[in-house]
XYZ file of C-alpha atoms in Angstrom:
523
model
C 112.607 94.524 56.750
C 115.712 95.726 58.576
C 114.711 98.979 60.272
C 116.678 101.792 61.906
C 115.447 104.868 63.744
C 116.671 108.443 63.606
C 116.180 110.454 66.819
C 117.040 114.127 67.317
C 116.385 117.180 69.430
C 118.000 120.649 69.324
C 119.273 122.564 72.316
C 116.236 124.914 72.136
C 113.621 122.127 72.142
C 112.702 121.127 75.652
C 108.945 120.706 75.172
C 107.196 117.386 75.740
C 107.216 115.170 72.664
C 110.706 116.177 71.583
C 112.588 114.158 74.196
C 114.682 111.248 72.971
C 112.810 108.808 75.201
C 109.474 109.805 73.679
C 110.827 109.480 70.131
C 112.456 106.126 70.918
C 109.251 104.725 72.421
C 107.166 105.848 69.431
C 109.482 104.486 66.728
C 110.261 101.190 68.494
C 106.560 100.506 69.036
C 105.893 101.124 65.327
C 108.675 98.746 64.281
C 107.382 96.046 66.654
C 103.864 96.494 65.249
C 105.166 95.980 61.699
C 107.176 92.952 62.714
C 110.397 94.502 61.396
C 113.897 93.864 62.744
C 115.382 96.807 64.684
C 119.012 97.173 63.592
C 120.174 100.443 65.187
C 119.238 103.846 66.612
C 120.958 106.900 65.100
C 120.852 109.684 67.704
C 121.849 113.376 67.398
C 121.562 115.178 70.743
C 121.380 118.999 70.734
C 121.784 119.293 66.954
C 119.707 121.432 64.578
C 118.049 119.995 61.464
C 118.539 123.115 59.381
C 120.201 123.011 55.979
C 123.974 122.317 55.997
C 123.948 121.537 59.726
C 126.638 119.002 60.602
C 124.910 116.081 62.363
C 127.291 113.175 63.104
C 124.654 110.463 63.498
C 122.750 111.709 60.431
C 125.904 111.532 58.298
C 126.621 108.014 59.605
C 123.067 106.976 58.713
C 123.521 108.063 55.084
C 126.871 106.296 54.877
C 125.359 103.060 56.217
C 122.409 103.399 53.799
C 124.840 103.391 50.879
C 126.481 100.301 52.417
C 123.106 98.488 52.368
C 122.978 97.959 56.136
C 119.184 98.501 56.469
C 115.949 98.701 54.447
C 113.873 101.409 56.104
C 114.371 104.543 58.241
C 111.715 105.271 60.879
C 111.338 108.694 62.506
C 108.822 110.029 65.009
C 108.100 113.155 62.906
C 109.416 114.515 59.608
C 110.938 117.606 61.227
C 113.114 115.334 63.381
C 114.784 114.235 60.139
C 114.948 117.510 58.191
C 113.413 120.982 58.385
C 114.527 122.306 55.024
C 112.379 121.181 52.091
C 115.112 121.031 49.466
C 117.442 119.139 51.775
C 114.620 116.814 52.879
C 113.582 115.864 49.351
C 117.205 115.508 48.251
C 118.029 113.191 51.149
C 114.910 111.071 50.655
C 115.786 110.745 46.969
C 119.266 109.625 48.010
C 117.750 106.982 50.318
C 115.425 105.843 47.537
C 118.403 105.272 45.220
C 119.921 103.103 47.960
C 116.733 101.041 48.103
C 115.836 102.424 51.526
C 112.281 103.431 52.429
C 111.264 106.191 54.837
C 108.478 106.173 57.401
C 107.215 108.873 59.771
C 105.107 107.562 62.647
C 103.142 110.697 63.612
C 102.306 111.697 60.033
C 101.631 108.018 59.065
C 103.811 108.599 56.040
C 105.381 105.893 53.880
C 107.679 107.226 51.196
C 107.294 104.108 49.052
C 103.685 104.955 48.029
C 102.596 107.717 45.573
C 100.273 109.316 48.140
C 103.079 109.206 50.650
C 105.268 111.241 48.302
C 102.553 113.919 47.926
C 101.995 114.124 51.678
C 105.745 114.279 52.216
C 106.075 117.335 49.991
C 103.277 119.159 51.854
C 104.705 118.305 55.275
C 108.188 119.340 54.145
C 106.844 122.760 53.100
C 105.177 123.183 56.492
C 108.400 122.218 58.280
C 110.348 124.792 56.254
C 107.766 127.510 56.996
C 108.006 126.634 60.681
C 111.795 126.869 60.833
C 111.748 130.158 58.877
C 109.196 131.576 61.313
C 111.199 130.230 64.260
C 114.310 131.972 62.889
C 112.476 135.298 62.638
C 110.998 134.913 66.125
C 114.422 134.013 67.491
C 115.930 137.152 65.936
C 113.170 139.286 67.433
C 113.662 137.605 70.778
C 117.400 138.255 70.713
C 116.863 141.907 69.810
C 114.331 142.247 72.618
C 116.782 140.678 75.077
C 119.513 143.086 73.964
C 117.174 146.076 74.289
C 116.343 144.898 77.800
C 120.023 144.707 78.673
C 120.268 140.889 78.606
C 123.063 139.026 76.860
C 122.571 136.467 74.061
C 124.511 133.238 73.754
C 127.178 131.893 76.095
C 128.052 133.739 79.287
C 131.013 136.012 78.382
C 134.377 135.558 80.053
C 134.546 137.613 83.238
C 130.939 136.923 84.257
C 128.755 134.135 85.628
C 125.115 133.663 86.648
C 125.939 133.633 90.357
C 124.073 130.373 91.070
C 127.016 129.068 93.124
C 125.104 126.275 94.885
C 124.262 124.602 91.553
C 127.028 126.035 89.378
C 127.652 124.559 85.906
C 130.094 127.228 84.713
C 133.270 125.770 83.110
C 135.284 127.787 85.603
C 133.241 126.721 88.598
C 134.067 123.467 90.356
C 137.693 123.233 91.411
C 138.407 126.777 90.229
C 136.064 129.414 91.652
C 136.369 129.973 95.430
C 132.607 130.652 95.620
C 131.655 127.286 94.068
C 129.195 125.300 96.167
C 128.516 128.193 98.518
C 125.511 130.513 98.824
C 124.232 131.943 95.539
C 125.746 135.341 94.713
C 123.167 136.095 92.000
C 119.657 135.228 90.894
C 120.722 132.941 88.032
C 119.160 135.326 85.494
C 121.337 138.430 85.570
C 125.104 138.231 85.196
C 127.521 139.105 87.985
C 131.335 139.443 87.885
C 133.007 136.030 88.118
C 135.220 136.137 91.252
C 138.348 135.040 89.341
C 137.764 135.864 85.669
C 136.732 139.456 86.378
C 140.160 140.087 87.906
C 141.828 138.864 84.711
C 139.712 141.321 82.699
C 140.563 144.256 84.973
C 144.281 143.441 84.971
C 144.365 143.089 81.167
C 142.852 146.557 80.694
C 144.998 148.076 83.456
C 148.270 146.714 82.045
C 147.538 147.500 78.405
C 146.486 151.054 79.301
C 150.070 151.746 80.432
C 151.250 151.363 76.825
C 154.017 149.012 77.948
C 152.428 145.627 77.203
C 151.517 143.606 74.132
C 148.704 141.023 74.015
C 151.228 138.212 74.338
C 153.015 139.763 77.281
C 149.750 140.355 79.155
C 148.774 136.712 78.565
C 152.188 135.608 79.807
C 151.897 137.718 82.945
C 148.351 136.482 83.673
C 149.613 132.912 83.395
C 152.572 133.674 85.673
C 150.686 135.622 88.356
C 147.754 133.552 89.706
C 144.647 134.827 91.417
C 144.958 134.711 95.203
C 141.726 133.907 97.060
C 140.834 135.311 100.485
C 142.088 132.126 102.175
C 145.433 132.369 100.380
C 144.641 129.720 97.752
C 146.278 130.433 94.372
C 144.298 129.840 91.194
C 145.981 130.258 87.761
C 143.900 132.385 85.388
C 142.367 130.492 82.465
C 139.747 130.895 79.722
C 136.289 129.309 79.815
C 137.107 127.209 76.760
C 134.862 126.443 73.799
C 132.495 123.710 72.671
C 135.303 121.393 71.564
C 137.808 122.137 74.325
C 137.810 122.917 77.994
C 139.412 125.864 79.821
C 142.906 126.789 78.641
C 145.713 129.131 79.765
C 145.396 132.737 78.694
C 146.679 133.482 75.189
C 147.332 136.556 73.061
C 144.064 135.894 71.198
C 142.031 135.674 74.405
C 143.562 138.960 75.622
C 142.811 140.617 72.263
C 139.176 139.543 72.515
C 138.920 140.938 76.049
C 140.350 144.326 75.084
C 138.021 144.635 72.070
C 134.830 143.765 73.953
C 132.470 146.613 74.890
C 130.541 144.125 77.038
C 132.921 145.015 79.877
C 131.565 148.580 79.775
C 128.184 147.231 80.871
C 126.777 147.102 77.323
C 125.233 144.268 75.308
C 125.468 143.870 71.517
C 122.817 143.045 68.966
C 124.227 141.549 65.767
C 121.147 140.814 63.682
C 121.745 139.262 60.276
C 123.441 140.455 57.101
C 121.876 140.823 53.662
C 122.219 137.043 53.171
C 120.314 136.257 56.351
C 123.441 135.104 58.213
C 124.374 136.262 61.694
C 126.995 138.985 61.643
C 130.405 138.041 62.917
C 131.803 139.062 66.278
C 132.809 142.728 66.246
C 130.138 143.721 63.692
C 127.254 144.515 66.035
C 124.664 146.851 64.530
C 123.672 148.240 67.949
C 124.798 148.328 71.564
C 122.386 148.675 74.470
C 122.830 149.424 78.161
C 123.186 146.078 79.912
C 121.868 144.920 83.265
C 125.269 143.506 84.207
C 127.803 145.655 86.103
C 130.767 147.021 84.090
C 134.261 145.741 84.802
C 136.145 148.736 83.367
C 135.580 152.474 83.272
C 134.777 154.219 79.981
C 137.968 156.282 80.296
C 140.128 153.166 80.645
C 138.368 151.438 77.747
C 138.814 154.493 75.493
C 142.458 154.764 76.474
C 143.050 151.125 75.543
C 141.380 151.617 72.144
C 143.522 154.684 71.501
C 146.737 152.862 72.409
C 145.784 149.982 70.130
C 145.283 152.467 67.314
C 148.562 154.209 68.086
C 150.601 151.029 68.226
C 151.918 151.351 64.702
C 155.594 151.297 65.712
C 156.808 148.649 68.110
C 160.358 147.924 69.229
C 161.597 145.070 71.425
C 162.212 145.747 75.087
C 165.091 144.125 77.013
C 162.974 141.011 77.650
C 162.237 140.559 73.956
C 158.582 141.525 74.330
C 156.920 144.258 72.308
C 156.232 147.710 73.750
C 154.834 150.856 72.168
C 157.236 153.652 71.239
C 155.575 156.574 69.528
C 155.902 160.331 69.118
C 152.897 162.659 69.574
C 152.503 163.302 65.822
C 153.529 159.899 64.410
C 150.697 158.684 62.196
C 149.168 162.188 62.204
C 151.678 164.361 60.384
C 151.375 164.456 56.573
C 153.412 166.268 53.916
C 151.055 168.663 52.128
C 153.194 168.603 48.975
C 153.366 164.879 48.203
C 150.659 163.547 50.507
C 152.999 161.062 52.177
C 153.137 160.619 55.982
C 155.956 162.115 57.986
C 157.750 159.416 59.956
C 159.210 159.941 63.416
C 162.943 159.344 63.841
C 165.702 160.249 66.280
C 169.444 160.738 66.326
C 170.857 160.718 69.809
C 168.944 163.201 71.934
C 167.114 164.932 69.057
C 163.767 163.925 67.609
C 162.654 164.562 64.024
C 159.839 163.978 61.538
C 160.955 163.061 58.015
C 159.060 162.664 54.755
C 158.514 158.968 53.959
C 159.633 159.384 50.348
C 163.054 160.562 51.541
C 163.422 157.720 54.017
C 162.412 155.028 51.523
C 164.030 156.850 48.564
C 160.990 156.327 46.338
C 160.261 159.973 45.483
C 161.733 163.445 45.082
C 159.694 165.535 47.537
C 161.442 168.712 48.723
C 159.821 168.681 52.186
C 162.582 169.392 54.763
C 163.117 167.341 57.910
C 161.352 168.931 60.880
C 162.529 169.238 64.448
C 159.880 167.455 66.530
C 159.660 170.154 69.210
C 159.052 172.849 66.582
C 156.151 171.262 64.696
C 154.634 169.724 67.835
C 154.611 173.195 69.334
C 152.622 174.522 66.363
C 149.999 171.789 66.674
C 149.704 172.280 70.417
C 149.449 176.031 69.823
C 146.532 175.454 67.476
C 144.772 173.320 70.098
C 145.253 176.022 72.714
C 143.877 178.567 70.265
C 140.716 176.466 69.915
C 140.568 176.300 73.715
C 140.545 180.099 73.891
C 137.790 180.269 71.248
C 135.287 178.194 73.205
C 132.536 180.445 74.591
C 131.352 179.950 78.145
C 128.013 178.560 76.954
C 129.430 176.126 74.372
C 127.758 173.142 76.080
C 124.299 174.684 75.993
C 124.643 175.782 72.357
C 125.837 172.363 71.172
C 123.134 170.591 73.167
C 120.412 172.776 71.638
C 121.708 172.023 68.132
C 121.895 168.304 68.854
C 118.360 168.242 70.262
C 117.073 169.865 67.081
C 118.867 167.354 64.841
C 117.899 164.453 67.094
C 114.209 165.390 66.907
C 114.414 165.325 63.111
C 116.164 161.936 63.245
C 113.478 160.503 65.538
C 110.834 161.474 62.980
C 112.908 159.953 60.161
C 113.366 156.668 62.041
C 109.653 156.554 62.860
C 108.833 156.953 59.161
C 111.218 154.092 58.374
C 109.484 151.946 61.020
C 106.072 152.720 59.514
C 107.370 151.782 56.051
C 108.633 148.493 57.474
C 105.284 147.708 59.154
C 103.452 148.458 55.900
C 105.878 146.212 54.004
C 105.171 143.384 56.453
C 101.441 143.710 55.734
C 102.104 143.624 51.988
C 104.321 140.563 52.441
C 101.630 138.730 54.419
C 99.083 139.609 51.693
C 101.441 138.224 49.054
C 101.895 141.571 47.289
C 105.678 141.691 47.713
C 108.345 138.989 48.021
C 110.723 138.411 50.926
C 113.632 140.153 49.140
C 111.558 143.354 48.899
C 110.604 143.106 52.579
C 114.267 142.659 53.447
C 115.082 146.052 51.869
C 112.800 147.802 54.380
C 114.211 145.728 57.254
C 117.778 146.712 56.347
C 116.773 150.371 56.056
C 115.241 150.402 59.541
C 118.048 148.367 61.142
C 120.616 150.791 59.726
C 118.797 153.896 60.968
C 117.562 152.831 64.405
C 121.028 152.697 66.088
C 121.586 156.347 65.095
C 119.128 157.372 67.785
C 121.648 156.518 70.463
C 123.665 159.590 71.457
C 127.172 158.063 71.463
C 128.431 160.644 68.956
C 127.018 163.548 70.959
C 128.581 162.115 74.120
C 131.924 161.978 72.316
C 131.568 165.645 71.316
C 130.781 166.733 74.867
C 133.612 164.628 76.297
C 136.084 166.124 73.834
C 134.718 169.608 74.554
C 135.528 169.211 78.232
C 139.006 168.010 77.265
C 139.602 170.996 74.970
C 138.254 173.327 77.650
C 141.131 172.187 79.876
C 143.617 171.373 77.119
C 146.566 173.244 78.613
C 146.290 171.332 81.885
C 145.617 168.031 80.115
C 148.718 168.489 77.938
C 150.931 169.279 80.889
C 149.563 166.314 82.814
C 150.343 163.914 79.934
C 153.648 162.437 81.090
C 154.416 160.159 78.099
C 154.422 160.527 74.326
C 151.653 157.915 74.190
C 149.416 160.026 76.433
C 150.128 163.147 74.394
C 149.354 161.381 71.144
C 146.131 159.958 72.583
C 145.105 163.502 73.496
C 145.774 164.803 69.979
C 144.090 161.780 68.357
C 140.819 162.704 70.043
C 140.700 165.878 67.948
C 142.814 165.246 64.847
C 142.831 162.664 62.099
C 145.716 164.380 60.292
C 147.919 167.508 60.420
C 149.464 168.798 57.159
C 152.797 170.615 56.841
C 154.501 172.508 54.039
C 158.077 173.494 54.686
C 158.331 174.248 58.393
C 154.705 175.339 58.822
C 151.481 173.660 59.855
C 149.073 174.538 57.035
C 145.944 172.418 57.576
C 144.249 169.863 59.787
C 141.634 167.157 59.253
C 139.501 167.146 62.432
C 137.681 164.158 63.893
C 133.883 164.158 63.718
C 133.775 164.959 67.430
C 136.149 167.921 67.031
C 134.401 169.477 64.027
C 131.433 171.023 65.924
C 133.844 172.625 68.404
C 135.704 174.324 65.552
C 132.550 176.185 64.556
C 133.198 178.519 67.500
C 136.598 179.526 66.068
C 137.213 182.307 63.570
C 140.429 183.661 62.125
C 141.442 186.116 59.446
C 139.829 189.371 58.371
C 136.997 187.531 56.575
C 135.968 185.780 59.806
C 136.393 182.257 58.360
C-alpha cells in the first residue's frame, strides 16, 4: 500500500495534540506498523477545515488521488481532514471512486470496512457540531472583546501592541524608530504606532481643509516622509495584507482611514448576517468605547464625514488634482414645484441656483433662477429664528424627555433579551429549530445598539451649535464650512418662486424645532 498523510492545524489551534510534529509522529508510526510505503506528507499550516475553505495541500492531495499516485490517506484525527459532515462524506466518496482508502489513527477508523463507514458518519456529525459550537463561542468572544473595548482581528493601521523589544509588526524592523528598544506598551492594549499614527493624523487634517482628494493626500504622504527625532526620514507606507507586504499609500488606503471610526477610540462589532456570514467592513452593528487612545478628535472626524458628503461637485485645480467647490445650498435646495434639485452656477462675480430641468432641458418647470445671496439669506434667517426660539432650559427639557424614552427602550431591550434566552432553552430542548432561534437573535442584535446615546449626543451637539448659530455662521470662512453647518440641521430646503417655503430637518434638528412656533394658530 502506498500511503500519504494529511496534516493540518488552524491559526487558532495551539493546544497540545494539534501540532504538526505530533500529527506527523502519530501517522508515520501507524504507517510503519502496517508495513506500508510512505509516499508524501500533505501539510496545510494555519488553514481552517471548514466548508469551502481553500487549502492548497488538500487540493493537491485530491488532484494526486485522481492521478493514482497513492492507495491510502492517513490522518491523525478526522477533524484534521474535514469538519463539515457533507464535505467530509463527499470527499471520502471522491477518494473511494479513485480507489483510495482513508484511515484515521486516533479513531481507529478504516473507511474500507462497513463498520468504518458507520463510525465515520457518527464522528463526522460530532466534528460538525464542534465547529458550529466553536463558531458560536467565537462570535460571543468577539462581542465580549468589543464590549470590553478590545479590537478583533489584525492590528489596525496607525496602532501597534507596543512590544518594541520583540516586535513582529509589519512596520517594525527597519521602519519604526522604536523597534528593538524598550517596550512602549503591555502587548495587550494598542498604542499609537510612532510612524503610522502620524499618517492618520495628517490624512484627517488635510482632508478637513476641503482642498484635498484621496489621491492627492496619498501622493503627499508618499512625497513627505516621516522625520524621526534623530533626523532619519521614513516614507509612509501601509501594513500590507496577507498576500503582500507593506506598500506606498494609495487613494484606497486613505479612503479606508477616513471612513474608520476606530481612530475615534471606538471598536466595532460586526456579528453575522441572516446567512450566518460575517458582515463586511463598514457594516458594524455596534460600536463600543475602546481601550486604545483616539488619533483624531470627534469634531475633526465629523468635519471629514461632512466634507465627503458635500463633495458632489469637483473641479480640477491648477495641478490637475481634484478639490471641492461647493455653494452653501448645493445639494440642499429643491424646487417645490417639480421636485428637482436646484444646481449652483456662476457667471463672473455673481452666483445663482438654477432648476435642474432648465439646465438639462428635460422639463418645463417655471421656477425662476435665484440669486444665491437672496435665498441663502432666507435659509440663514430661518436658522437664526430657530436660535431665538430656544428657551434657556432647552438642554434640561430635552434631557428629561430622552431619559423617559431611554428608560422605555431599556425595558424593551430587556424583554427582547429574555425572549432570546427562552428561545435558547427551547432550542436546546429540541422544541424549535435553529432558523427560529436566529429570528430572536436578530431581533435582539438589532435593538441592543439603540441603547447607546449617539443620537442624543448629536441632538445636544447641534443644540449648542444652533444656540450660537450667528457666531458660528460668521466664523465659517468658506462655502464648505457654511454648507457643513447647514447640513447638520437640514436635509433639504424647498423653494417656490423666490421664497423658501419648507424644510426637511435632520433627525437631530427635529427635537429643537419643537420649541419654535409661528402663525396665529401657534403651529
